[in-house]
Short mmCIF file of C-alpha atoms in Angstrom, two decimals:
data_model
loop_
_atom_site.label_atom_id
_atom_site.label_comp_id
_atom_site.label_asym_id
_atom_site.label_seq_id
_atom_site.Cartn_x
_atom_site.Cartn_y
_atom_site.Cartn_z
CA MET A 1 -0.11 0.07 0.11
CA TYR A 2 1.22 3.43 -0.80
CA SER A 3 2.28 5.72 1.95
CA SER A 4 3.67 9.31 0.85
CA GLU A 5 5.23 9.43 4.20
CA LYS A 6 7.58 6.39 3.81
CA ILE A 7 8.54 7.62 0.36
CA LEU A 8 9.60 10.07 1.03
CA GLN A 9 11.03 8.81 3.89
CA GLU A 10 13.13 6.38 1.31
CA ILE A 11 13.86 9.67 -1.32
CA CYS A 12 15.28 11.83 1.36
CA TYR A 13 17.61 8.64 2.42
CA LEU A 14 18.52 7.94 -1.27
CA LEU A 15 19.71 11.18 -1.70
CA SER A 16 21.05 11.73 2.25
CA LEU A 17 23.83 8.62 0.56
CA ASN A 18 24.24 10.91 -2.57
CA ASN A 19 25.32 14.08 -1.28
CA GLY A 20 22.33 15.34 -1.29
CA LYS A 21 21.27 15.42 -4.51
CA LEU A 22 20.37 13.63 -7.20
CA ASN A 23 18.64 14.72 -10.78
CA LEU A 24 15.39 13.76 -11.06
CA LEU A 25 15.92 10.72 -14.16
CA LYS A 26 18.12 8.88 -12.06
CA LEU A 27 16.28 9.98 -8.67
CA ILE A 28 12.79 7.91 -10.38
CA LYS A 29 14.75 4.81 -12.08
CA GLU A 30 17.19 3.98 -8.59
CA LEU A 31 13.53 4.53 -6.71
CA TYR A 32 11.95 1.77 -9.33
CA LEU A 33 15.22 -0.14 -9.18
CA ILE A 34 14.53 -0.34 -5.29
CA ASP A 35 11.35 -1.14 -5.83
CA ARG A 36 12.22 -3.94 -8.07
CA LEU A 37 15.16 -5.41 -5.61
CA SER A 38 12.01 -5.54 -2.66
CA ILE A 39 9.97 -7.99 -5.22
CA GLU A 40 13.08 -10.11 -6.42
CA GLU A 41 13.86 -11.17 -2.74
CA ARG A 42 10.68 -10.13 -0.46
CA ASP A 43 8.03 -10.71 -3.09
CA THR A 44 6.70 -7.41 -1.99
CA SER A 45 7.04 -3.82 -2.79
CA LEU A 46 9.24 -0.84 -0.82
CA SER A 47 6.57 1.55 -1.86
CA GLY A 48 3.26 0.15 -2.60
CA ASP A 49 3.17 3.20 -6.07
CA VAL A 50 1.53 1.72 -9.11
CA TYR A 51 4.13 1.75 -11.97
CA PHE A 52 4.38 3.03 -15.69
CA SER A 53 6.63 2.29 -18.91
CA LEU A 54 7.07 5.84 -20.13
CA PRO A 55 9.37 6.52 -22.17
CA HIS A 56 12.24 7.49 -20.59
CA GLY A 57 11.56 3.74 -18.83
CA PRO A 58 9.79 2.33 -15.57
CA VAL A 59 8.77 4.84 -12.95
CA LEU A 60 6.59 5.08 -9.34
CA SER A 61 3.19 6.56 -10.76
CA SER A 62 2.05 8.46 -7.55
CA THR A 63 6.10 9.15 -6.84
CA LEU A 64 6.61 11.19 -10.35
CA ASP A 65 3.33 12.85 -9.73
CA MET A 66 4.69 14.44 -6.67
CA LEU A 67 8.18 14.93 -7.03
CA ASN A 68 6.94 17.16 -10.66
CA ASP A 69 4.72 18.67 -8.03
CA LEU A 70 7.94 20.19 -5.58
CA GLN A 71 8.41 22.81 -8.55
CA TYR A 72 4.89 24.77 -8.07
CA LYS A 73 6.56 25.92 -4.28
CA ASN A 74 2.80 27.06 -2.73
CA ASN A 75 1.15 23.91 -3.46
CA ASN A 76 -0.27 22.16 -0.71
CA ASN A 77 2.31 19.11 -1.33
CA ILE A 78 4.52 18.41 2.46
CA TRP A 79 7.45 17.22 0.75
CA ASN A 80 8.15 20.93 0.14
CA ASN A 81 9.53 20.94 3.54
CA PHE A 82 11.93 18.35 2.92
CA LEU A 83 12.92 18.63 -0.88
CA LEU A 84 13.85 21.30 -3.58
CA SER A 85 13.40 20.86 -7.19
CA LYS A 86 16.01 23.40 -8.90
CA LYS A 87 16.18 23.80 -12.99
CA SER A 88 19.94 22.01 -13.82
CA ARG A 89 21.53 24.34 -17.36
CA GLN A 90 22.51 20.83 -18.21
CA ASP A 91 19.74 18.48 -17.79
CA TYR A 92 16.33 18.68 -19.04
CA TYR A 93 15.16 16.86 -15.84
CA PRO A 94 15.94 19.40 -12.68
CA ASN A 95 17.79 18.32 -9.59
CA ILE A 96 15.69 17.04 -6.50
CA ILE A 97 17.96 18.56 -3.17
CA LEU A 98 17.07 16.99 0.86
CA LYS A 99 16.52 20.65 2.12
CA LYS A 100 16.65 19.19 5.50
CA GLU A 101 17.08 16.09 7.58
CA ILE A 102 13.98 13.77 8.27
CA SER A 103 13.28 10.83 11.04
CA TYR A 104 13.28 7.36 8.75
CA ASP A 105 11.52 5.25 11.30
CA ARG A 106 9.24 3.65 8.75
CA LEU A 107 12.17 2.20 6.93
CA SER A 108 13.10 -1.17 7.80
CA LYS A 109 16.67 -1.95 8.19
CA LYS A 110 16.19 -4.47 5.18
CA ASP A 111 14.46 -1.19 3.34
CA LYS A 112 17.83 1.04 3.98
CA GLU A 113 19.94 -2.22 2.79
CA TYR A 114 17.98 -2.04 -0.42
CA ILE A 115 18.40 1.88 -1.05
CA GLU A 116 21.78 1.76 0.12
CA LYS A 117 22.69 -1.16 -2.57
CA ILE A 118 21.27 -0.01 -5.33
CA SER A 119 22.61 3.97 -4.74
CA LYS A 120 25.99 2.14 -4.72
CA SER A 121 25.19 -0.09 -7.88
CA PHE A 122 25.00 3.51 -9.63
CA TYR A 123 26.22 6.03 -7.93
CA SER A 124 28.47 6.65 -11.25
CA THR A 125 26.15 5.92 -13.44
CA ALA A 126 25.09 9.39 -15.10
CA PRO A 127 21.00 9.23 -15.90
CA TYR A 128 20.52 8.69 -19.34
CA GLU A 129 22.45 5.08 -19.09
CA LEU A 130 20.76 4.50 -15.97
CA GLU A 131 17.65 5.40 -18.22
CA ARG A 132 19.23 2.91 -21.54
CA TYR A 133 19.91 0.16 -18.33
CA THR A 134 16.07 0.65 -16.97
CA HIS A 135 15.32 0.05 -21.16
CA THR A 136 16.53 -3.40 -21.14
CA LEU A 137 13.97 -4.95 -18.58
CA PRO A 138 11.91 -7.06 -19.92
CA GLU A 139 8.96 -5.39 -18.34
CA TRP A 140 9.62 -2.28 -19.69
CA GLU A 141 8.00 -2.16 -22.62
CA ASP A 142 7.99 1.18 -25.45
CA PRO A 143 4.95 3.12 -24.96
CA LYS A 144 5.39 5.20 -28.11
CA GLY A 145 5.18 8.27 -26.44
CA SER A 146 2.45 7.59 -24.42
CA CYS A 147 2.31 5.26 -20.82
CA LYS A 148 1.61 1.87 -20.25
CA LYS A 149 0.58 0.43 -16.93
CA ILE A 150 3.49 -2.14 -15.69
CA LYS A 151 1.70 -5.11 -13.60
CA PHE A 152 3.57 -5.93 -10.48
CA LYS A 153 2.21 -9.61 -11.68
CA THR A 154 4.28 -8.34 -15.05
CA ILE A 155 7.60 -7.52 -12.67
CA MET A 156 7.34 -10.85 -11.27
CA LEU A 157 7.58 -12.79 -14.17
CA ALA A 158 10.33 -11.07 -15.21
CA LEU A 159 11.88 -12.15 -12.22
CA GLY A 160 11.43 -15.26 -12.52
CA LYS A 161 8.91 -16.00 -9.89
CA SER A 162 6.27 -18.63 -10.61
CA GLU A 163 2.86 -18.81 -10.60
CA ASP A 164 2.70 -20.06 -7.70
CA GLU A 165 4.69 -17.60 -5.47
CA ILE A 166 2.94 -14.73 -7.70
CA THR A 167 -0.50 -15.95 -6.59
CA VAL A 168 0.86 -15.61 -2.82
CA ALA A 169 2.14 -12.59 -3.16
CA LYS A 170 -1.12 -11.48 -4.14
CA GLN A 171 -3.53 -12.86 -0.73
CA GLU A 172 -0.08 -12.28 1.57
CA TYR A 173 -0.84 -8.16 -0.17
CA ASP A 174 -4.24 -8.33 -0.07
CA ASP A 175 -4.72 -9.95 3.61
CA ILE A 176 -2.11 -6.75 4.87
CA ASN A 177 -4.73 -4.31 3.14
CA ARG A 178 -7.86 -5.60 4.74
CA LEU A 179 -6.17 -5.37 8.02
CA ARG A 180 -5.26 -1.54 7.41
CA ASN A 181 -8.24 -0.53 6.13
#
């Protein structure tokens, strides 16, 4: 289940590992890869977000919307308290900058390990190189200038999960959502 507070903590933690700043394209790709790693190892998403194939690769949809809203300083996006979107002269995408520290109480030790692993793996990778890499992932389909939803099941199949594993993961997800509601 998507939690704006948790994904904000995930973003802030990731930024803290990258000198407090990441290009939006690189940030959104790393967030997708963190979720993908969590799905691969735990059969569950870290963010709880919905996935889409966009021309520049797979994204976490609600997260991207919140990050894009940062440029409108007078909106009600509480993320503006912690993050700043600043246009870059050399890149089309803005840099997302950590304005102030946040508590990481919603992130488990394992969540932090996934964030650290992806950050370390792609630390020196340029944003457009990371975009090209995500285009090689089997679940990404070129949306031909539009967008196309990536189903959770599609990601699990791309990661080599069996139909039984997918059924169990869906049941656990549904059970958790029933408990939260």
